[in-house]
PDB file of C-alpha atoms and ligand atoms in Angstrom:
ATOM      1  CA  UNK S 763       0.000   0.000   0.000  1.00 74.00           C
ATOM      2  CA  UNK S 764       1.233   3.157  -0.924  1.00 93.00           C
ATOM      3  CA  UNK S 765       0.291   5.508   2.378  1.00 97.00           C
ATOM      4  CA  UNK S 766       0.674   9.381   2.193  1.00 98.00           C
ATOM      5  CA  UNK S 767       0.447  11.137   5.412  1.00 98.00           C
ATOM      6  CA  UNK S 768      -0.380  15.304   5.315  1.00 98.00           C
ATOM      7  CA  UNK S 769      -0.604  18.177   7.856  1.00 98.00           C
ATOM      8  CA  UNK S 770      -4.317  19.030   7.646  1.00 98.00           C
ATOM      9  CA  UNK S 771      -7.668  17.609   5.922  1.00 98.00           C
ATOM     10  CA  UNK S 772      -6.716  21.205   3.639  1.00 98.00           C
ATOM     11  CA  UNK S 773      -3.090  19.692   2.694  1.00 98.00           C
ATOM     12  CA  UNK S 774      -4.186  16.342   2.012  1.00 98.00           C
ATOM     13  CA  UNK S 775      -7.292  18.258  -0.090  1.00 98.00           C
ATOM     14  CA  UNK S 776      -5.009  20.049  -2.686  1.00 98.00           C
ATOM     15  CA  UNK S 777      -2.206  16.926  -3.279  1.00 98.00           C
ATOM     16  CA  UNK S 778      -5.155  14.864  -4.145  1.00 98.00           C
ATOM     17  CA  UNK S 779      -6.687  17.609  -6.600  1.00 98.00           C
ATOM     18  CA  UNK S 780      -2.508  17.540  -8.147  1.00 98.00           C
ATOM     19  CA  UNK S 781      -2.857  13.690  -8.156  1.00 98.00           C
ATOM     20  CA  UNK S 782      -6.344  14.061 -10.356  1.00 98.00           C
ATOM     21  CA  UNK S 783      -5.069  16.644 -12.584  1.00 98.00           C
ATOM     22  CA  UNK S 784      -1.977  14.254 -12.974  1.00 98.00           C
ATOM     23  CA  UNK S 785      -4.136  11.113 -13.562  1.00 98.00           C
ATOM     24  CA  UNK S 786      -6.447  13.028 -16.306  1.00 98.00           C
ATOM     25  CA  UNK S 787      -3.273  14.367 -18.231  1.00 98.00           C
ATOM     26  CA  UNK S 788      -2.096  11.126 -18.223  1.00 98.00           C
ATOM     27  CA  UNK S 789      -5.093   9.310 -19.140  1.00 98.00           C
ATOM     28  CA  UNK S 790      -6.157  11.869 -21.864  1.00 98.00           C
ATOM     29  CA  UNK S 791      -2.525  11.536 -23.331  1.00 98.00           C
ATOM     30  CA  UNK S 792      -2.963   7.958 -23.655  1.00 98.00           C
ATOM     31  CA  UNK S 793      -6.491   7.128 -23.812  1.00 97.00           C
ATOM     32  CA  UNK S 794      -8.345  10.146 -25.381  1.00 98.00           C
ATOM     33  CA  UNK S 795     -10.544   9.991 -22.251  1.00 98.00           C
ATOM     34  CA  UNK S 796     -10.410  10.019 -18.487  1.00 98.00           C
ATOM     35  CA  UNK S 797     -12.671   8.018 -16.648  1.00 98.00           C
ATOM     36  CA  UNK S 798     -13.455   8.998 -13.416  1.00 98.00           C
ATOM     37  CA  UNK S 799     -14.868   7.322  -9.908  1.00 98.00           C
ATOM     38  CA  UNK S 800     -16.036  10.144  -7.593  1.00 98.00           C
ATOM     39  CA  UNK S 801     -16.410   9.328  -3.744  1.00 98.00           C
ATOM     40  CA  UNK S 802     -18.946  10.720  -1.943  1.00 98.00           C
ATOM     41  CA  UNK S 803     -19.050  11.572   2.178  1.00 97.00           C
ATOM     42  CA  UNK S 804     -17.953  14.869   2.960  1.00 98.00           C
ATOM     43  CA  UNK S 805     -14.101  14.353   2.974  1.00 98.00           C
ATOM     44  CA  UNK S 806     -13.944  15.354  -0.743  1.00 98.00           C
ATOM     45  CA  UNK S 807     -15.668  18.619  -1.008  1.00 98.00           C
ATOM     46  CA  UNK S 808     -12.765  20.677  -0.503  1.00 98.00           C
ATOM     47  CA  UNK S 809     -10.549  18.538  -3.035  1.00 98.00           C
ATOM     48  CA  UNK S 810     -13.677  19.063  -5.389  1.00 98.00           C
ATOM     49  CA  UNK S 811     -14.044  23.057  -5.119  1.00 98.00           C
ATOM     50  CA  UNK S 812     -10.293  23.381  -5.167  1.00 98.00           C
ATOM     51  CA  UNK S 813     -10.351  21.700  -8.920  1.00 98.00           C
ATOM     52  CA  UNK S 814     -13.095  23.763  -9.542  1.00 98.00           C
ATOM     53  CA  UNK S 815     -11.213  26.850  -8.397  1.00 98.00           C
ATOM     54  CA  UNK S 816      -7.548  26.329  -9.769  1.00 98.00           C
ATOM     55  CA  UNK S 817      -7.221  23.638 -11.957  1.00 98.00           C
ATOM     56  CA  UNK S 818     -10.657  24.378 -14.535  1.00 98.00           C
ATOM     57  CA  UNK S 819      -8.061  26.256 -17.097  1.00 97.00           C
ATOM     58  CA  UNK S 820      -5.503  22.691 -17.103  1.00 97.00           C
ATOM     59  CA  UNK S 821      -7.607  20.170 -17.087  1.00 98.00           C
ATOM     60  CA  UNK S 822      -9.375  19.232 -19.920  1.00 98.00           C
ATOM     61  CA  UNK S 823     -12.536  18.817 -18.439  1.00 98.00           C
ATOM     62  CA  UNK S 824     -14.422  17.868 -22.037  1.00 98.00           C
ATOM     63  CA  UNK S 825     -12.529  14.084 -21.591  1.00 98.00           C
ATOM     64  CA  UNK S 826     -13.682  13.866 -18.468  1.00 98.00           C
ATOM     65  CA  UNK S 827     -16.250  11.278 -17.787  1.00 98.00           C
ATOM     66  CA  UNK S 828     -17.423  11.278 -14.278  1.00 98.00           C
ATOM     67  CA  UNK S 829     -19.285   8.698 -12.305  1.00 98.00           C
ATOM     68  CA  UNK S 830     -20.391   7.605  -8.786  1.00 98.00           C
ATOM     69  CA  UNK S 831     -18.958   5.053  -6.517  1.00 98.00           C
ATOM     70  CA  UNK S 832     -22.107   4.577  -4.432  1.00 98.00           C
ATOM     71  CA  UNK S 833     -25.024   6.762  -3.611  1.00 98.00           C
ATOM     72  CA  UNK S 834     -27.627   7.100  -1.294  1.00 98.00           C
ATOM     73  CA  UNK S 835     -31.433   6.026  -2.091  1.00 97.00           C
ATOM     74  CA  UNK S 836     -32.667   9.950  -2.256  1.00 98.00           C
ATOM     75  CA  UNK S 837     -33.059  12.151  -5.174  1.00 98.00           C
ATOM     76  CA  UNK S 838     -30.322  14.194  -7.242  1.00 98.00           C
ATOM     77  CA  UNK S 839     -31.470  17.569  -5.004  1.00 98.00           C
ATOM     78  CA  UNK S 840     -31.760  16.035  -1.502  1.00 98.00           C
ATOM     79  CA  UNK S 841     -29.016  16.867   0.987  1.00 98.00           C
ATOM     80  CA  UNK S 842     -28.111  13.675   1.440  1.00 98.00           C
ATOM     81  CA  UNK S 843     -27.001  13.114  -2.021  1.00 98.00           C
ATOM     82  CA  UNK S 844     -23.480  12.750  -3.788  1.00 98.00           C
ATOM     83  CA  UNK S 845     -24.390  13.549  -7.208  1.00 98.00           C
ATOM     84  CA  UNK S 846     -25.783  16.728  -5.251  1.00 98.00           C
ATOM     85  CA  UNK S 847     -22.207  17.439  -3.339  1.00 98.00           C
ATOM     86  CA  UNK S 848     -20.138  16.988  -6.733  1.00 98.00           C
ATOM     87  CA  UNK S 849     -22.177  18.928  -8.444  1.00 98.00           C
ATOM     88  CA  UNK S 850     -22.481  22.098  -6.105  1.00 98.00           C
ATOM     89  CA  UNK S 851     -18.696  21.500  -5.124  1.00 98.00           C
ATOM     90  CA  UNK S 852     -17.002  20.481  -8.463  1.00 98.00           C
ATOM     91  CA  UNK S 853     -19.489  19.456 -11.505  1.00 98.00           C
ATOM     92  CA  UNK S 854     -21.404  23.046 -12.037  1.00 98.00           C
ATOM     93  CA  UNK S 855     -18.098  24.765 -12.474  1.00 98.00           C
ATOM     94  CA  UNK S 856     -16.559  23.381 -14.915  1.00 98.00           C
ATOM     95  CA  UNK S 857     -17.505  21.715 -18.639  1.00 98.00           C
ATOM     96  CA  UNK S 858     -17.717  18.424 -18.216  1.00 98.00           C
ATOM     97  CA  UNK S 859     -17.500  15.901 -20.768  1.00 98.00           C
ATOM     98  CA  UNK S 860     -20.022  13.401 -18.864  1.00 98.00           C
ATOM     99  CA  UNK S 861     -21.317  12.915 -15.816  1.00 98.00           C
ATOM    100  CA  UNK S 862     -22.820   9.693 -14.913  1.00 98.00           C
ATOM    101  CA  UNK S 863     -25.237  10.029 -11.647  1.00 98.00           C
ATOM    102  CA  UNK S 864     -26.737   6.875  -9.823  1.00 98.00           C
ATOM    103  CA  UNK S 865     -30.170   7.608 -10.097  1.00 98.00           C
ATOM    104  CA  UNK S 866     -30.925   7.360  -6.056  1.00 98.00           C
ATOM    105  CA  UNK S 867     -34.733   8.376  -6.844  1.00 98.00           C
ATOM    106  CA  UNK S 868     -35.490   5.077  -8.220  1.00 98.00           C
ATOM    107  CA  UNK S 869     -36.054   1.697  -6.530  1.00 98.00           C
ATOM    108  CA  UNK S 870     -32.729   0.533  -5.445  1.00 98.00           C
ATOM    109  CA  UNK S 871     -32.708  -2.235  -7.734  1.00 98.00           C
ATOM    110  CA  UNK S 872     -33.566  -0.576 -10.403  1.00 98.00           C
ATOM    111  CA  UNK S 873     -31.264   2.284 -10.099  1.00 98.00           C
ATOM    112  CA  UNK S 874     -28.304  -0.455  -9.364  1.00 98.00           C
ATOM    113  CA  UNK S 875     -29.506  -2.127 -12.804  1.00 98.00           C
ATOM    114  CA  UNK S 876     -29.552   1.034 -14.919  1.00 98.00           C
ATOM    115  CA  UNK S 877     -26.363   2.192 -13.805  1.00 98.00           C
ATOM    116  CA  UNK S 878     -25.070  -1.410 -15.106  1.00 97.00           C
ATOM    117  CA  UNK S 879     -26.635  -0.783 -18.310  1.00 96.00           C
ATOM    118  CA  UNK S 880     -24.839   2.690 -18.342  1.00 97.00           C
ATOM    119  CA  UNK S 881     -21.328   1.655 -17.552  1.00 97.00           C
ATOM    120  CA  UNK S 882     -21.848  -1.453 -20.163  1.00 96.00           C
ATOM    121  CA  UNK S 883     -22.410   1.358 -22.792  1.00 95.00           C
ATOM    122  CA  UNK S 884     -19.948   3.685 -21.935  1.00 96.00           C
ATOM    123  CA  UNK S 885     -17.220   0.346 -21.890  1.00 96.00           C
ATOM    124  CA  UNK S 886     -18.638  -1.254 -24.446  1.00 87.00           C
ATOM    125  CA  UNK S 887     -16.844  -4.624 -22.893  1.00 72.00           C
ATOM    126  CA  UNK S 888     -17.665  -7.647 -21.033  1.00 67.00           C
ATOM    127  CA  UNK S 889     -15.158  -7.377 -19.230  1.00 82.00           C
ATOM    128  CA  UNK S 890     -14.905  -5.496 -16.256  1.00 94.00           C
ATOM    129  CA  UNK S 891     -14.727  -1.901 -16.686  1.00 97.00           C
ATOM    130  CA  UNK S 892     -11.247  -0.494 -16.473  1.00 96.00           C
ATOM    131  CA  UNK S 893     -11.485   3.276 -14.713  1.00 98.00           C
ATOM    132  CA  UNK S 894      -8.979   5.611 -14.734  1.00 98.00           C
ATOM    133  CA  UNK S 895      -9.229   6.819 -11.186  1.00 98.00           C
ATOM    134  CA  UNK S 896     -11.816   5.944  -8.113  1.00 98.00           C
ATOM    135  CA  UNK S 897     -11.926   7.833  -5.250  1.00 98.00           C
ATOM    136  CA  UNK S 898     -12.759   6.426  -1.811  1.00 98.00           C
ATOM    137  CA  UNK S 899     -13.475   7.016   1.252  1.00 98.00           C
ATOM    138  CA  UNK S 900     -13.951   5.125   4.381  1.00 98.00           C
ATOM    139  CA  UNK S 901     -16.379   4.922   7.423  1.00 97.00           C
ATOM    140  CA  UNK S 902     -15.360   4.517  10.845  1.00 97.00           C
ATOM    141  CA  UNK S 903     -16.710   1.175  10.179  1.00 97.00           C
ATOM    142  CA  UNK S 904     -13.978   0.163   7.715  1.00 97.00           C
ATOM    143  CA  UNK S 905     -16.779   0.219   4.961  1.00 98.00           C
ATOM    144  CA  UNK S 906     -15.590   1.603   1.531  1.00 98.00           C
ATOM    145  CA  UNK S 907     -18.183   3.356  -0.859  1.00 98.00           C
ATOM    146  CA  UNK S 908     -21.643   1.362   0.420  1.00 98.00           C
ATOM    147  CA  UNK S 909     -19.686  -1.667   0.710  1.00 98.00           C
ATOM    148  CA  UNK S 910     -20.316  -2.227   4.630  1.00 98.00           C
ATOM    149  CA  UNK S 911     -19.618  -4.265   7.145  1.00 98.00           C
ATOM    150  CA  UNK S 912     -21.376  -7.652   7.437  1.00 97.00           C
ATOM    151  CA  UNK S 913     -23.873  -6.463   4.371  1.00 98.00           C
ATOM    152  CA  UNK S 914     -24.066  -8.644   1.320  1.00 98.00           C
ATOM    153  CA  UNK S 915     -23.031  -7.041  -1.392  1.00 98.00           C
ATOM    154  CA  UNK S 916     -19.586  -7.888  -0.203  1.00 98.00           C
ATOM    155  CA  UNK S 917     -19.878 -11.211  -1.531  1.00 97.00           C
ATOM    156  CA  UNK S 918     -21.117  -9.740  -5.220  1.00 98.00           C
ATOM    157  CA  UNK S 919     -18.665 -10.965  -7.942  1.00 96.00           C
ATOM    158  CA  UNK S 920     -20.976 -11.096 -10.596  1.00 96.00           C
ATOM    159  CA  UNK S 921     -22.520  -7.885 -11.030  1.00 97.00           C
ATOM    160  CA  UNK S 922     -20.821  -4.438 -11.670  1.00 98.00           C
ATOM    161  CA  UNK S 923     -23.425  -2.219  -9.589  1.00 98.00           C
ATOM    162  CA  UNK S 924     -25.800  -3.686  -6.813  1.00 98.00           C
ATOM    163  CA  UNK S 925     -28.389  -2.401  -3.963  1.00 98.00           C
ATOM    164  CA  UNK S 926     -26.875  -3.299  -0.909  1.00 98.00           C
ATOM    165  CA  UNK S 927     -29.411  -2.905   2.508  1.00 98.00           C
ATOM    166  CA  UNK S 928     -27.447  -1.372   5.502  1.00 98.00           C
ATOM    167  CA  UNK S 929     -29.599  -2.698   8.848  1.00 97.00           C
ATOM    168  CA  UNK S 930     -28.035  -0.518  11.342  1.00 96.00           C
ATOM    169  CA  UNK S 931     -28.904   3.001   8.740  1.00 96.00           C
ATOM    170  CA  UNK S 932     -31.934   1.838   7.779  1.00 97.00           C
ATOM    171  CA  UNK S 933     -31.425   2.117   4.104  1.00 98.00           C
ATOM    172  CA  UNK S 934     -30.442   0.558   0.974  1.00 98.00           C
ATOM    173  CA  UNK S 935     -27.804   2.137  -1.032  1.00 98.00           C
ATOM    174  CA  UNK S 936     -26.357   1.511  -4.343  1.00 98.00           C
ATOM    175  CA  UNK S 937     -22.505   1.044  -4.909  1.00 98.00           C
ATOM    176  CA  UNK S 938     -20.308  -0.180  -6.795  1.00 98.00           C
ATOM    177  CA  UNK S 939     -19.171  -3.745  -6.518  1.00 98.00           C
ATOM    178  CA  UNK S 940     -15.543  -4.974  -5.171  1.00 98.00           C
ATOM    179  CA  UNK S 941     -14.495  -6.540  -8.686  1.00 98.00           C
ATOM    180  CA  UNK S 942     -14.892  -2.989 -10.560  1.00 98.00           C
ATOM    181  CA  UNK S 943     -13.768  -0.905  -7.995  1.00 98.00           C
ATOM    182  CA  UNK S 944     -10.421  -3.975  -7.738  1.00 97.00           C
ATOM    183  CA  UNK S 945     -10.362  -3.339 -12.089  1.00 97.00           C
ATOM    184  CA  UNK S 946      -9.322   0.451 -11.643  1.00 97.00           C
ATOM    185  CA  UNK S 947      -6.095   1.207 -12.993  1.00 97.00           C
ATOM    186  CA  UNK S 948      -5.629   3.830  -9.918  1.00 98.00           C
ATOM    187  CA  UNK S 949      -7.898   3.585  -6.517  1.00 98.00           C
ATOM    188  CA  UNK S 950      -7.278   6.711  -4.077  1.00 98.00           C
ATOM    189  CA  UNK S 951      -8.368   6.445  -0.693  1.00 98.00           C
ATOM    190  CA  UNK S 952      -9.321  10.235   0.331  1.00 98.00           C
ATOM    191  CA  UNK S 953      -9.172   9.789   4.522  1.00 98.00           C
ATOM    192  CA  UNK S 954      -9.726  12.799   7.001  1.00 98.00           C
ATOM    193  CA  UNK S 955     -10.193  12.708  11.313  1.00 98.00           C
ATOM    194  CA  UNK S 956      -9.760  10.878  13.690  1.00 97.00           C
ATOM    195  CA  UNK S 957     -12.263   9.133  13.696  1.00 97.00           C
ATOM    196  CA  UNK S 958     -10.986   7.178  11.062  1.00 98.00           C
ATOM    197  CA  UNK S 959      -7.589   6.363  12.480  1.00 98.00           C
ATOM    198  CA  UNK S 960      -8.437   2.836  14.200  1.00 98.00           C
ATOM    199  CA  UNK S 961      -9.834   1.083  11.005  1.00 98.00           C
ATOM    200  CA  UNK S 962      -6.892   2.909   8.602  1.00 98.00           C
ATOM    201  CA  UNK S 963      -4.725   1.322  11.233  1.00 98.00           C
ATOM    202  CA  UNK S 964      -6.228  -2.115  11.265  1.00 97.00           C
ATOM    203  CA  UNK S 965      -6.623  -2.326   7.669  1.00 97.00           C
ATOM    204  CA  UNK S 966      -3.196  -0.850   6.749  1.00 97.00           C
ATOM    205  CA  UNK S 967      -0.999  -2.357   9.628  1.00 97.00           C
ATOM    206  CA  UNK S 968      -3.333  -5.163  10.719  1.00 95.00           C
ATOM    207  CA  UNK S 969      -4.649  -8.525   9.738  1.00 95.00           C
ATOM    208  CA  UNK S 970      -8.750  -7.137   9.194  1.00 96.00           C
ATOM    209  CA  UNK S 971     -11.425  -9.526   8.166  1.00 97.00           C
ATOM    210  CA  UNK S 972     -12.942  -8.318   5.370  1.00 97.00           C
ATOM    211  CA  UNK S 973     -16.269  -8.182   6.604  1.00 97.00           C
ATOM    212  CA  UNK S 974     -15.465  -6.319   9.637  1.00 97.00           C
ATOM    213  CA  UNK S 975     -13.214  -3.723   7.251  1.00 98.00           C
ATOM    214  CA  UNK S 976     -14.568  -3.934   3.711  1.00 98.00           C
ATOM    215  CA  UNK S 977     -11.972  -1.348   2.415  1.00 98.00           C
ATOM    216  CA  UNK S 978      -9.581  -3.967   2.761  1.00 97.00           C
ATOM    217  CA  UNK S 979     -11.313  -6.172  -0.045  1.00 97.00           C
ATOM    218  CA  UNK S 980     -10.155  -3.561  -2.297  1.00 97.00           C
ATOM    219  CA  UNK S 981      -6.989  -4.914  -4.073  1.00 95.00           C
ATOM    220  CA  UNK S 982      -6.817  -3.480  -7.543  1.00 95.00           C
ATOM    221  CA  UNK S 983      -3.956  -4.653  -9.746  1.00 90.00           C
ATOM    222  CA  UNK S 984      -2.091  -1.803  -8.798  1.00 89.00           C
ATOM    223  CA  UNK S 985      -1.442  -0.824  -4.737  1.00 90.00           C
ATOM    224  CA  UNK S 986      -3.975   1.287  -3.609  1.00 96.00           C
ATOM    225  CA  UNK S 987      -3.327   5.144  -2.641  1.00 98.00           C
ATOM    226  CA  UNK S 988      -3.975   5.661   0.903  1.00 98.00           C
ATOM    227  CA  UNK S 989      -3.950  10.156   0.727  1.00 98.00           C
ATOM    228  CA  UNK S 990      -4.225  10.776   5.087  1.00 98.00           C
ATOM    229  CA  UNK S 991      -4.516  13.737   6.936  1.00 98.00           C
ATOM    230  CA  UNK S 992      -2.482  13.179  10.587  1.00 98.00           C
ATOM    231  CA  UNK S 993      -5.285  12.573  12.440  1.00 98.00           C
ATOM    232  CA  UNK S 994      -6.586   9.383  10.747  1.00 98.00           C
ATOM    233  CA  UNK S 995      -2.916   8.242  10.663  1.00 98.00           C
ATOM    234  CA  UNK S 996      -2.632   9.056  14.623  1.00 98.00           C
ATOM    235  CA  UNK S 997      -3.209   4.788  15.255  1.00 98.00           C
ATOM    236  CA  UNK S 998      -0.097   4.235  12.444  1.00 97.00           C
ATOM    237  CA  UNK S 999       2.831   3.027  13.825  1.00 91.00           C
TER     238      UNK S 999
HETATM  239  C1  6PG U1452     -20.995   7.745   1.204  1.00 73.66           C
HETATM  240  C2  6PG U1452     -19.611   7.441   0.791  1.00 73.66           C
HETATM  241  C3  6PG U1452     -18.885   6.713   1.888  1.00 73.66           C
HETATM  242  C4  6PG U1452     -17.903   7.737   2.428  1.00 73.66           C
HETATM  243  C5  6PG U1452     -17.482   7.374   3.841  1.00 73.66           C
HETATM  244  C6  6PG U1452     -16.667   8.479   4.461  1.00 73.66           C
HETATM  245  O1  6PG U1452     -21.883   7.768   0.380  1.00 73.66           O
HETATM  246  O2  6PG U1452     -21.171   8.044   2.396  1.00 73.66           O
HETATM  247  O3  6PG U1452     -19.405   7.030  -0.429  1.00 73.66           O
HETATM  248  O4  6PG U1452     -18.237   5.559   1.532  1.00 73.66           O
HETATM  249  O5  6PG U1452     -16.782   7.818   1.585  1.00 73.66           O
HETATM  250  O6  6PG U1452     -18.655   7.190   4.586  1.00 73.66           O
HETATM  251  O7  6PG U1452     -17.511   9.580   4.593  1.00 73.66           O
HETATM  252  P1  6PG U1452     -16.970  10.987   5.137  1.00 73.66           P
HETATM  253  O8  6PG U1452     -16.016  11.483   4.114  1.00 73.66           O
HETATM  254  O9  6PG U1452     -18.183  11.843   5.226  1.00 73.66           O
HETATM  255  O10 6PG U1452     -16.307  10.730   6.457  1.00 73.66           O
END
């Protein structure tokens, strides 16, 4: 694991919006097209306004092809949203080339299957698709995206997007599953408080069962990006 330790939620908020401006040259240069995984929570809001702010002249936002990692079962203007957060932080500022929201007005199974349809289309592959970036975060749980503890979507392999019921919220989000979010070519975890710092130690340093620490089933080819401010690496030794 690759584990990046900054000053302040702020520090750790503008190397990650270098690290995405990096990733999108790169990906453009190569690919014609960036494919992007946004997280959702609230540790990425300043990282989002801060590439709205500085980098909207150097990235070229018309490749860009954003979509969701999870989102909650509410509509695109409810507070609760992430399509909502990205777009008042990050999507309304700049000219995107896509943006793919999970559609958390519809049933959860039915917004899980659409979004399946729409990443099928936009890959145009059987195989799994292969994103440029995803952004994470994590829970004080150890759960990744909506990929929580104990839930069963941890056990998915043969779907791309499913509805996963959380008991102890009450709800049933929509995520991403563990084999595309594994497929990435770069996974970032974004990680802020400390709050945070006895599952980032468990899972980084320790020996964590998955489903106690879902974050730890992520294992893309290449070693995930752990981006921490001090506080959730205060349990590091
Ligand atoms: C969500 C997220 C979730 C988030 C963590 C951390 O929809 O809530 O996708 O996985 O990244 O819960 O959230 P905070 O950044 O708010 O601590």
């Amino acid at each position: 694991m690759s584990v990046n330790i900054y000053d302040s939620p702020e520090e750790l908020a503008q190397a990650a919006a270098r690290e995405f401006a990096n990733r999108a040259a790169e990906a453009i240069g190569e690919r014609g097209r960036f494919a992007v995984v946004l997280a959702g929570g609230s540790t990425p809001r300043a990282m989002y306004e801060i590439l709205a702010r500085d980098y909207r002249d150097t990235i070229d936002w018309n490749n860009v092809h954003v979509f969701f990692g999870d989102e909650r079962s509410v509509p695109p203007d409810h507070d609760d949203s992430n399509y909502k957060m990205a777009r008042e932080s990050l999507l309304d500022h700049v000219p995107i080339g896509s943006v793919h929201r999970m559609q958390g007005e519809l049933s959860p199974d039915e917004a899980a299957e659409a979004y399946e349809h729409e990443l099928r289309d936009f890959f145009a592959s059987e195989d799994l698709p292969k994103f440029d970036l995803i952004l994470l975060g994590t829970g004080p749980d150890g759960h990744t995206a909506s990929l929580f503890p104990e839930t069963s979507a941890l056990e998915v392999h043969d779907r791309w997007v499913v509805a996963n019921q959380v008991l102890k919220l009450e709800t049933t989000r929509i995520t991403l599953t563990v084999p595309v979010i594994s497929a990435a070519r770069a996974v970032y975890f974004l990680v802020a408080g400390e709050g945070k710092a006895g599952p980032v130690a468990e899972i980084l340093e320790g020996d964590p069962d998955p489903r106690e620490y879902p974050a730890s089933l992520i294992q893309p080819e290449n070693e995930p990006v752990w981006m921490l401010d001090r506080a959730a690496a205060s349990d590091l030794t």
